[in-house]
PDB file of C-alpha atoms and ligand atoms in Angstrom:
ATOM      1  CA  MET A   1    -104.646 -95.580  43.653  1.00 58.00           C
ATOM      2  CA  ASN A   2    -103.965 -97.894  46.569  1.00 66.00           C
ATOM      3  CA  THR A   3    -102.797 -95.773  49.487  1.00 69.00           C
ATOM      4  CA  ASP A   4    -101.710 -98.828  51.491  1.00 88.00           C
ATOM      5  CA  LEU A   5     -98.798 -99.282  49.136  1.00 95.00           C
ATOM      6  CA  ALA A   6     -95.331 -97.822  49.481  1.00 97.00           C
ATOM      7  CA  LEU A   7     -94.342 -99.191  46.095  1.00 98.00           C
ATOM      8  CA  GLN A   8     -96.234-100.657  43.172  1.00 97.00           C
ATOM      9  CA  VAL A   9     -94.218-102.153  40.345  1.00 98.00           C
ATOM     10  CA  ASN A  10     -95.927-103.276  37.156  1.00 97.00           C
ATOM     11  CA  ASP A  11     -94.391-105.237  34.284  1.00 96.00           C
ATOM     12  CA  LEU A  12     -90.876-103.991  34.893  1.00 97.00           C
ATOM     13  CA  THR A  13     -88.461-105.129  32.191  1.00 96.00           C
ATOM     14  CA  VAL A  14     -84.760-104.265  32.193  1.00 96.00           C
ATOM     15  CA  ARG A  15     -82.189-105.345  29.643  1.00 95.00           C
ATOM     16  CA  TYR A  16     -78.424-105.069  29.445  1.00 93.00           C
ATOM     17  CA  GLY A  17     -78.120-104.227  25.765  1.00 90.00           C
ATOM     18  CA  THR A  18     -80.329-106.836  24.195  1.00 87.00           C
ATOM     19  CA  VAL A  19     -79.943-109.337  27.038  1.00 89.00           C
ATOM     20  CA  PRO A  20     -83.046-109.422  29.252  1.00 86.00           C
ATOM     21  CA  ALA A  21     -82.196-109.325  32.957  1.00 94.00           C
ATOM     22  CA  ILE A  22     -85.701-109.006  34.386  1.00 95.00           C
ATOM     23  CA  GLU A  23     -88.867-109.603  32.425  1.00 94.00           C
ATOM     24  CA  ALA A  24     -92.320-108.168  33.230  1.00 95.00           C
ATOM     25  CA  VAL A  25     -91.771-108.207  36.980  1.00 97.00           C
ATOM     26  CA  SER A  26     -94.720-107.033  39.101  1.00 97.00           C
ATOM     27  CA  PHE A  27     -94.818-106.743  42.863  1.00 98.00           C
ATOM     28  CA  GLU A  28     -95.789-104.418  45.658  1.00 97.00           C
ATOM     29  CA  VAL A  29     -94.434-103.226  48.967  1.00 98.00           C
ATOM     30  CA  ARG A  30     -97.077-102.543  51.582  1.00 97.00           C
ATOM     31  CA  ARG A  31     -96.729 -99.765  54.076  1.00 96.00           C
ATOM     32  CA  GLY A  32     -95.682-100.663  57.577  1.00 95.00           C
ATOM     33  CA  ALA A  33     -94.088-103.995  56.749  1.00 94.00           C
ATOM     34  CA  ILE A  34     -91.023-105.699  55.358  1.00 98.00           C
ATOM     35  CA  THR A  35     -91.375-107.185  51.868  1.00 98.00           C
ATOM     36  CA  THR A  36     -88.735-109.485  50.491  1.00 98.00           C
ATOM     37  CA  ILE A  37     -87.650-110.737  47.086  1.00 97.00           C
ATOM     38  CA  VAL A  38     -85.684-113.958  47.392  1.00 96.00           C
ATOM     39  CA  GLY A  39     -83.570-115.274  44.559  1.00 94.00           C
ATOM     40  CA  SER A  40     -80.314-117.059  43.947  1.00 91.00           C
ATOM     41  CA  ASN A  41     -77.185-115.765  42.235  1.00 90.00           C
ATOM     42  CA  GLY A  42     -77.963-113.927  39.008  1.00 91.00           C
ATOM     43  CA  ALA A  43     -81.760-114.113  39.422  1.00 94.00           C
ATOM     44  CA  GLY A  44     -82.026-110.368  38.830  1.00 95.00           C
ATOM     45  CA  LYS A  45     -82.321-108.985  42.350  1.00 96.00           C
ATOM     46  CA  SER A  46     -79.747-106.203  42.004  1.00 95.00           C
ATOM     47  CA  THR A  47     -81.141-105.285  38.604  1.00 97.00           C
ATOM     48  CA  ILE A  48     -84.557-104.682  40.184  1.00 97.00           C
ATOM     49  CA  MET A  49     -83.013-102.580  42.958  1.00 97.00           C
ATOM     50  CA  LYS A  50     -80.927-100.510  40.544  1.00 96.00           C
ATOM     51  CA  ALA A  51     -83.960 -99.889  38.343  1.00 97.00           C
ATOM     52  CA  LEU A  52     -86.038 -98.822  41.356  1.00 98.00           C
ATOM     53  CA  ALA A  53     -83.274 -96.453  42.497  1.00 96.00           C
ATOM     54  CA  GLY A  54     -83.054 -94.853  39.036  1.00 97.00           C
ATOM     55  CA  LEU A  55     -79.607 -96.293  38.240  1.00 95.00           C
ATOM     56  CA  LEU A  56     -80.916 -98.385  35.331  1.00 95.00           C
ATOM     57  CA  LYS A  57     -83.692 -97.337  32.968  1.00 94.00           C
ATOM     58  CA  PRO A  58     -86.440 -99.906  32.376  1.00 95.00           C
ATOM     59  CA  VAL A  59     -87.468-100.647  28.804  1.00 94.00           C
ATOM     60  CA  HIS A  60     -91.035-101.392  29.943  1.00 95.00           C
ATOM     61  CA  GLY A  61     -93.120-101.054  33.035  1.00 96.00           C
ATOM     62  CA  HIS A  62     -94.258 -98.606  35.660  1.00 96.00           C
ATOM     63  CA  VAL A  63     -93.195 -97.789  39.186  1.00 97.00           C
ATOM     64  CA  ALA A  64     -95.400 -95.898  41.634  1.00 97.00           C
ATOM     65  CA  LEU A  65     -93.924 -94.625  44.905  1.00 97.00           C
ATOM     66  CA  TYR A  66     -96.639 -93.769  47.435  1.00 96.00           C
ATOM     67  CA  GLY A  67     -99.022 -93.427  44.525  1.00 94.00           C
ATOM     68  CA  ASP A  68     -96.754 -91.116  42.550  1.00 95.00           C
ATOM     69  CA  ASP A  69     -95.555 -92.327  39.112  1.00 96.00           C
ATOM     70  CA  VAL A  70     -91.752 -92.248  39.343  1.00 96.00           C
ATOM     71  CA  THR A  71     -90.931 -94.428  36.325  1.00 96.00           C
ATOM     72  CA  GLY A  72     -87.564 -93.405  34.883  1.00 92.00           C
ATOM     73  CA  SER A  73     -86.892 -90.773  37.581  1.00 95.00           C
ATOM     74  CA  GLU A  74     -83.324 -89.790  38.381  1.00 96.00           C
ATOM     75  CA  PRO A  75     -81.640 -91.171  41.512  1.00 94.00           C
ATOM     76  CA  ASP A  76     -81.477 -87.828  43.356  1.00 92.00           C
ATOM     77  CA  THR A  77     -85.173 -87.166  42.684  1.00 95.00           C
ATOM     78  CA  LEU A  78     -86.033 -90.568  44.131  1.00 96.00           C
ATOM     79  CA  VAL A  79     -83.924 -89.924  47.234  1.00 94.00           C
ATOM     80  CA  ARG A  80     -85.770 -86.622  47.735  1.00 92.00           C
ATOM     81  CA  LYS A  81     -89.050 -88.538  47.474  1.00 95.00           C
ATOM     82  CA  GLY A  82     -87.908 -90.903  50.200  1.00 95.00           C
ATOM     83  CA  LEU A  83     -86.600 -93.937  48.286  1.00 97.00           C
ATOM     84  CA  VAL A  84     -83.094 -94.794  49.463  1.00 96.00           C
ATOM     85  CA  LEU A  85     -80.964 -97.767  48.358  1.00 95.00           C
ATOM     86  CA  VAL A  86     -78.374 -99.632  50.393  1.00 94.00           C
ATOM     87  CA  PRO A  87     -76.479-101.205  47.479  1.00 89.00           C
ATOM     88  CA  GLU A  88     -75.030-104.662  47.366  1.00 87.00           C
ATOM     89  CA  GLY A  89     -71.411-104.657  48.528  1.00 75.00           C
ATOM     90  CA  ARG A  90     -72.022-101.591  50.794  1.00 74.00           C
ATOM     91  CA  ARG A  91     -70.184 -99.120  48.489  1.00 81.00           C
ATOM     92  CA  LEU A  92     -68.637 -97.177  51.336  1.00 81.00           C
ATOM     93  CA  PHE A  93     -65.999 -94.518  50.930  1.00 74.00           C
ATOM     94  CA  LYS A  94     -63.390 -96.647  52.615  1.00 78.00           C
ATOM     95  CA  SER A  95     -60.753 -93.972  52.985  1.00 80.00           C
ATOM     96  CA  MET A  96     -63.228 -91.745  54.787  1.00 88.00           C
ATOM     97  CA  THR A  97     -64.213 -92.072  58.437  1.00 94.00           C
ATOM     98  CA  VAL A  98     -67.473 -93.565  59.623  1.00 94.00           C
ATOM     99  CA  GLY A  99     -68.667 -90.059  60.564  1.00 93.00           C
ATOM    100  CA  GLU A 100     -67.846 -88.699  57.114  1.00 93.00           C
ATOM    101  CA  ASN A 101     -69.733 -91.548  55.448  1.00 93.00           C
ATOM    102  CA  LEU A 102     -72.757 -90.815  57.624  1.00 94.00           C
ATOM    103  CA  ASP A 103     -72.592 -87.089  56.764  1.00 89.00           C
ATOM    104  CA  LEU A 104     -72.706 -88.031  53.081  1.00 89.00           C
ATOM    105  CA  GLY A 105     -76.000 -89.827  53.627  1.00 85.00           C
ATOM    106  CA  ALA A 106     -77.589 -86.475  54.455  1.00 84.00           C
ATOM    107  CA  TYR A 107     -76.079 -84.661  51.458  1.00 77.00           C
ATOM    108  CA  GLN A 108     -79.437 -83.575  50.056  1.00 81.00           C
ATOM    109  CA  ARG A 109     -80.716 -82.209  53.362  1.00 77.00           C
ATOM    110  CA  THR A 110     -80.394 -78.738  54.816  1.00 81.00           C
ATOM    111  CA  ASP A 111     -82.319 -79.206  58.090  1.00 86.00           C
ATOM    112  CA  THR A 112     -79.208 -79.089  60.275  1.00 84.00           C
ATOM    113  CA  ALA A 113     -80.906 -79.625  63.637  1.00 85.00           C
ATOM    114  CA  GLU A 114     -82.858 -82.606  62.339  1.00 85.00           C
ATOM    115  CA  ILE A 115     -79.726 -84.072  60.754  1.00 89.00           C
ATOM    116  CA  ARG A 116     -78.030 -83.902  64.145  1.00 91.00           C
ATOM    117  CA  ARG A 117     -81.009 -85.658  65.737  1.00 92.00           C
ATOM    118  CA  ASP A 118     -80.979 -88.371  63.091  1.00 92.00           C
ATOM    119  CA  LEU A 119     -77.247 -88.861  63.595  1.00 93.00           C
ATOM    120  CA  GLU A 120     -77.821 -89.387  67.302  1.00 92.00           C
ATOM    121  CA  ARG A 121     -80.619 -91.848  66.480  1.00 92.00           C
ATOM    122  CA  VAL A 122     -78.486 -93.950  64.107  1.00 93.00           C
ATOM    123  CA  LEU A 123     -75.653 -94.052  66.629  1.00 94.00           C
ATOM    124  CA  GLU A 124     -78.165 -95.399  69.170  1.00 92.00           C
ATOM    125  CA  LEU A 125     -79.271 -97.974  66.634  1.00 91.00           C
ATOM    126  CA  PHE A 126     -75.680 -98.968  65.810  1.00 92.00           C
ATOM    127  CA  PRO A 127     -73.618 -98.597  69.027  1.00 92.00           C
ATOM    128  CA  PRO A 128     -70.357 -99.859  67.419  1.00 91.00           C
ATOM    129  CA  LEU A 129     -70.449 -96.900  65.033  1.00 93.00           C
ATOM    130  CA  ARG A 130     -70.271 -94.444  67.922  1.00 93.00           C
ATOM    131  CA  THR A 131     -67.067 -96.100  69.100  1.00 94.00           C
ATOM    132  CA  LYS A 132     -65.666 -96.175  65.556  1.00 93.00           C
ATOM    133  CA  PHE A 133     -66.934 -92.731  64.532  1.00 93.00           C
ATOM    134  CA  ARG A 134     -63.476 -91.414  63.631  1.00 95.00           C
ATOM    135  CA  THR A 135     -62.135 -94.691  62.229  1.00 92.00           C
ATOM    136  CA  LEU A 136     -61.667 -95.139  58.485  1.00 94.00           C
ATOM    137  CA  SER A 137     -64.564 -97.242  57.179  1.00 88.00           C
ATOM    138  CA  GLY A 138     -62.202 -99.570  55.326  1.00 87.00           C
ATOM    139  CA  ARG A 139     -60.767-100.673  58.678  1.00 91.00           C
ATOM    140  CA  LEU A 140     -64.097-101.996  59.995  1.00 92.00           C
ATOM    141  CA  SER A 141     -65.281-105.608  59.927  1.00 89.00           C
ATOM    142  CA  GLY A 142     -67.750-106.661  57.216  1.00 88.00           C
ATOM    143  CA  GLY A 143     -70.651-106.488  59.658  1.00 89.00           C
ATOM    144  CA  GLN A 144     -69.680-103.028  60.871  1.00 92.00           C
ATOM    145  CA  GLN A 145     -69.303-101.849  57.267  1.00 93.00           C
ATOM    146  CA  GLN A 146     -72.823-103.084  56.586  1.00 91.00           C
ATOM    147  CA  MET A 147     -73.967-101.087  59.617  1.00 92.00           C
ATOM    148  CA  VAL A 148     -72.349 -97.973  58.137  1.00 94.00           C
ATOM    149  CA  ALA A 149     -74.104 -98.595  54.816  1.00 94.00           C
ATOM    150  CA  VAL A 150     -77.529 -98.910  56.478  1.00 94.00           C
ATOM    151  CA  ALA A 151     -76.843 -96.002  58.835  1.00 94.00           C
ATOM    152  CA  ARG A 152     -75.757 -93.806  55.921  1.00 94.00           C
ATOM    153  CA  ALA A 153     -79.029 -94.589  54.141  1.00 94.00           C
ATOM    154  CA  MET A 154     -80.965 -93.749  57.315  1.00 94.00           C
ATOM    155  CA  MET A 155     -79.286 -90.318  57.318  1.00 94.00           C
ATOM    156  CA  ALA A 156     -81.225 -89.550  54.128  1.00 93.00           C
ATOM    157  CA  ARG A 157     -84.408 -90.113  56.180  1.00 93.00           C
ATOM    158  CA  PRO A 158     -85.994 -92.741  53.917  1.00 96.00           C
ATOM    159  CA  ARG A 159     -89.695 -93.482  53.759  1.00 97.00           C
ATOM    160  CA  LEU A 160     -88.856 -96.626  51.778  1.00 98.00           C
ATOM    161  CA  LEU A 161     -85.529 -98.344  52.342  1.00 97.00           C
ATOM    162  CA  LEU A 162     -84.227-100.745  49.685  1.00 98.00           C
ATOM    163  CA  LEU A 163     -81.732-103.260  51.024  1.00 97.00           C
ATOM    164  CA  ASP A 164     -79.717-105.261  48.474  1.00 96.00           C
ATOM    165  CA  GLU A 165     -78.375-108.429  50.128  1.00 94.00           C
ATOM    166  CA  PRO A 166     -77.369-106.828  53.418  1.00 92.00           C
ATOM    167  CA  THR A 167     -76.359-110.155  54.981  1.00 91.00           C
ATOM    168  CA  ILE A 168     -74.133-111.453  52.195  1.00 89.00           C
ATOM    169  CA  GLY A 169     -70.714-112.579  53.412  1.00 86.00           C
ATOM    170  CA  LEU A 170     -71.472-111.960  57.086  1.00 87.00           C
ATOM    171  CA  ALA A 171     -70.902-114.358  59.961  1.00 88.00           C
ATOM    172  CA  PRO A 172     -74.158-115.945  61.228  1.00 90.00           C
ATOM    173  CA  SER A 173     -74.119-113.919  64.467  1.00 89.00           C
ATOM    174  CA  MET A 174     -73.764-110.716  62.451  1.00 88.00           C
ATOM    175  CA  VAL A 175     -76.599-111.798  60.124  1.00 93.00           C
ATOM    176  CA  ASP A 176     -78.844-111.880  63.197  1.00 92.00           C
ATOM    177  CA  VAL A 177     -77.680-108.443  64.318  1.00 91.00           C
ATOM    178  CA  ILE A 178     -78.435-106.941  60.902  1.00 91.00           C
ATOM    179  CA  ALA A 179     -81.816-108.727  60.792  1.00 94.00           C
ATOM    180  CA  ASP A 180     -82.725-107.241  64.191  1.00 93.00           C
ATOM    181  CA  ILE A 181     -81.755-103.776  63.015  1.00 93.00           C
ATOM    182  CA  ILE A 182     -83.901-104.120  59.875  1.00 95.00           C
ATOM    183  CA  GLN A 183     -86.853-105.101  62.049  1.00 96.00           C
ATOM    184  CA  THR A 184     -86.279-102.133  64.366  1.00 94.00           C
ATOM    185  CA  ILE A 185     -86.128 -99.752  61.408  1.00 94.00           C
ATOM    186  CA  SER A 186     -89.395-101.217  60.113  1.00 96.00           C
ATOM    187  CA  ARG A 187     -91.093-100.881  63.517  1.00 95.00           C
ATOM    188  CA  GLU A 188     -90.043 -97.245  63.626  1.00 92.00           C
ATOM    189  CA  GLY A 189     -92.133 -96.599  60.504  1.00 94.00           C
ATOM    190  CA  VAL A 190     -89.760 -97.016  57.561  1.00 96.00           C
ATOM    191  CA  ASP A 191     -91.132 -99.252  54.807  1.00 97.00           C
ATOM    192  CA  VAL A 192     -88.638-101.894  53.693  1.00 98.00           C
ATOM    193  CA  LEU A 193     -87.915-103.867  50.533  1.00 98.00           C
ATOM    194  CA  LEU A 194     -85.252-106.481  51.199  1.00 98.00           C
ATOM    195  CA  VAL A 195     -83.706-108.631  48.467  1.00 97.00           C
ATOM    196  CA  GLU A 196     -81.785-111.645  49.659  1.00 95.00           C
ATOM    197  CA  GLN A 197     -80.207-114.951  48.749  1.00 93.00           C
ATOM    198  CA  ASN A 198     -80.535-115.893  52.403  1.00 92.00           C
ATOM    199  CA  ALA A 199     -84.130-117.123  52.193  1.00 94.00           C
ATOM    200  CA  GLU A 200     -84.212-118.263  55.787  1.00 93.00           C
ATOM    201  CA  ILE A 201     -83.583-114.868  57.343  1.00 95.00           C
ATOM    202  CA  ALA A 202     -85.553-112.966  54.682  1.00 96.00           C
ATOM    203  CA  LEU A 203     -88.684-115.088  55.115  1.00 96.00           C
ATOM    204  CA  GLU A 204     -88.354-114.944  58.884  1.00 96.00           C
ATOM    205  CA  ILE A 205     -88.390-111.155  59.196  1.00 97.00           C
ATOM    206  CA  SER A 206     -90.709-110.217  56.311  1.00 98.00           C
ATOM    207  CA  ALA A 207     -94.481-110.215  55.945  1.00 97.00           C
ATOM    208  CA  GLN A 208     -94.769-110.622  52.175  1.00 97.00           C
ATOM    209  CA  ALA A 209     -92.412-112.445  49.862  1.00 97.00           C
ATOM    210  CA  TYR A 210     -91.685-112.999  46.206  1.00 97.00           C
ATOM    211  CA  ILE A 211     -89.456-115.656  44.694  1.00 96.00           C
ATOM    212  CA  LEU A 212     -87.437-114.505  41.684  1.00 96.00           C
ATOM    213  CA  GLU A 213     -85.940-116.990  39.218  1.00 95.00           C
ATOM    214  CA  HIS A 214     -84.188-116.103  35.956  1.00 94.00           C
ATOM    215  CA  GLY A 215     -85.600-112.578  35.982  1.00 96.00           C
ATOM    216  CA  GLU A 216     -89.217-113.566  36.650  1.00 96.00           C
ATOM    217  CA  ILE A 217     -91.380-113.751  39.748  1.00 96.00           C
ATOM    218  CA  VAL A 218     -92.392-117.407  40.088  1.00 94.00           C
ATOM    219  CA  LEU A 219     -94.056-117.433  43.512  1.00 95.00           C
ATOM    220  CA  ARG A 220     -95.602-114.856  45.811  1.00 96.00           C
ATOM    221  CA  GLY A 221     -97.426-114.861  49.122  1.00 96.00           C
ATOM    222  CA  ALA A 222     -97.259-114.354  52.860  1.00 97.00           C
ATOM    223  CA  SER A 223     -93.707-115.087  54.011  1.00 97.00           C
ATOM    224  CA  GLY A 224     -94.794-117.680  56.575  1.00 95.00           C
ATOM    225  CA  GLN A 225     -96.757-119.513  53.929  1.00 95.00           C
ATOM    226  CA  LEU A 226     -93.865-119.530  51.450  1.00 94.00           C
ATOM    227  CA  ALA A 227     -91.465-120.711  54.155  1.00 93.00           C
ATOM    228  CA  GLY A 228     -93.780-123.694  54.618  1.00 92.00           C
ATOM    229  CA  SER A 229     -94.061-124.553  50.939  1.00 91.00           C
ATOM    230  CA  PRO A 230     -92.184-127.726  49.937  1.00 88.00           C
ATOM    231  CA  GLU A 231     -90.986-126.050  46.727  1.00 87.00           C
ATOM    232  CA  VAL A 232     -89.359-123.169  48.612  1.00 87.00           C
ATOM    233  CA  GLN A 233     -88.017-125.461  51.303  1.00 89.00           C
ATOM    234  CA  ARG A 234     -86.343-127.671  48.744  1.00 86.00           C
ATOM    235  CA  ALA A 235     -84.898-124.916  46.545  1.00 84.00           C
ATOM    236  CA  TYR A 236     -84.046-122.220  49.101  1.00 83.00           C
ATOM    237  CA  LEU A 237     -84.117-123.528  52.638  1.00 83.00           C
ATOM    238  CA  GLY A 238     -82.151-126.746  52.264  1.00 76.00           C
ATOM    239  CA  ILE A 239     -84.906-128.768  53.952  1.00 66.00           C
TER     240      ILE A 239
HETATM  241  P1  ATP B   1     -76.294-111.662  42.731  1.00 78.69           P
HETATM  242  O1  ATP B   1     -76.934-112.316  43.894  1.00 78.69           O
HETATM  243  O2  ATP B   1     -75.170-112.448  42.157  1.00 78.69           O
HETATM  244  O3  ATP B   1     -75.967-110.222  42.960  1.00 78.69           O
HETATM  245  P2  ATP B   1     -78.675-110.849  41.313  1.00 78.69           P
HETATM  246  O4  ATP B   1     -79.892-111.662  41.614  1.00 78.69           O
HETATM  247  O5  ATP B   1     -78.555-109.547  41.987  1.00 78.69           O
HETATM  248  O6  ATP B   1     -77.387-111.727  41.552  1.00 78.69           O
HETATM  249  P3  ATP B   1     -78.292-109.386  38.874  1.00 78.69           P
HETATM  250  O7  ATP B   1     -76.982-108.817  39.288  1.00 78.69           O
HETATM  251  O8  ATP B   1     -79.455-108.474  38.875  1.00 78.69           O
HETATM  252  O9  ATP B   1     -78.646-110.674  39.748  1.00 78.69           O
HETATM  253  O10 ATP B   1     -78.102-110.020  37.420  1.00 78.69           O
HETATM  254  C1  ATP B   1     -79.189-110.535  36.653  1.00 78.69           C
HETATM  255  C2  ATP B   1     -78.673-111.000  35.315  1.00 78.69           C
HETATM  256  O11 ATP B   1     -78.169-109.907  34.558  1.00 78.69           O
HETATM  257  C3  ATP B   1     -77.529-112.009  35.422  1.00 78.69           C
HETATM  258  O12 ATP B   1     -77.681-112.946  34.381  1.00 78.69           O
HETATM  259  C4  ATP B   1     -76.297-111.156  35.188  1.00 78.69           C
HETATM  260  O13 ATP B   1     -75.254-111.915  34.621  1.00 78.69           O
HETATM  261  C5  ATP B   1     -76.811-110.106  34.235  1.00 78.69           C
HETATM  262  N1  ATP B   1     -76.098-108.818  34.403  1.00 78.69           N
HETATM  263  C6  ATP B   1     -75.973-108.131  35.551  1.00 78.69           C
HETATM  264  N2  ATP B   1     -75.297-106.976  35.364  1.00 78.69           N
HETATM  265  C7  ATP B   1     -74.979-106.945  34.042  1.00 78.69           C
HETATM  266  C8  ATP B   1     -74.287-106.009  33.201  1.00 78.69           C
HETATM  267  N3  ATP B   1     -73.798-104.866  33.686  1.00 78.69           N
HETATM  268  N4  ATP B   1     -74.162-106.325  31.889  1.00 78.69           N
HETATM  269  C9  ATP B   1     -74.673-107.471  31.380  1.00 78.69           C
HETATM  270  N5  ATP B   1     -75.355-108.380  32.113  1.00 78.69           N
HETATM  271  C10 ATP B   1     -75.494-108.132  33.416  1.00 78.69           C
END
């Protein structure tokens, strides 16, 4: 067992009916760093995230979380073990306030004093959410809604945070804000797996990267190295 790894995924295959969505995908997330999977529309990024979070059952493959085999585990079990997903499209309860959404993030916890401390911490991390605490989430801007989604996940106290396209649809200035927050969360000791179409930002803030095409990993390496590869530059960076 490799204790440097937050997540080790081997030969993961997921199908929708008989249609393969991801095929024998293997990758790892090291502790103490941000790992990214970059892929374009329909490459299979969300399928990987849903399978890791227990929302889809793989037909093949194994997933180890901090050395513990969690293949096929239920979503609530995975949350208890520290794996928390921020889904694509935020999935907020839009008719509930920001504060109520954040409370829901801690639904599996009973350590009231610690929950209060974590709430204070996320409001420090996301100052606009303090101002909008009693506002209905549906009334916030896209960037602020993404903040709520990440903050809600932080309320579950993740060891490993899975972020599914957190920058999609955001204005460039807001992309930078979200990228800074992801880096802060990582520095504070949360391991991060980020899947993105935005290769530029993903490669900039991550240490290790994988390129996913048509459900298969086609390239892997240090993010800086991949950002410098002509293949990646041509296909993903518009250079
Ligand atoms: P996007 O960036 O558009 O979210 P993605 O990389 O997350 O794309 P997935 O959503 O994982 O890609 O989809 C991978 C493949 O599986 C695509 O071909 C998609 O059409 C297909 N797919 C996704 N969800 C379903 C579903 N519920 N039923 C059937 N096929 C699906």
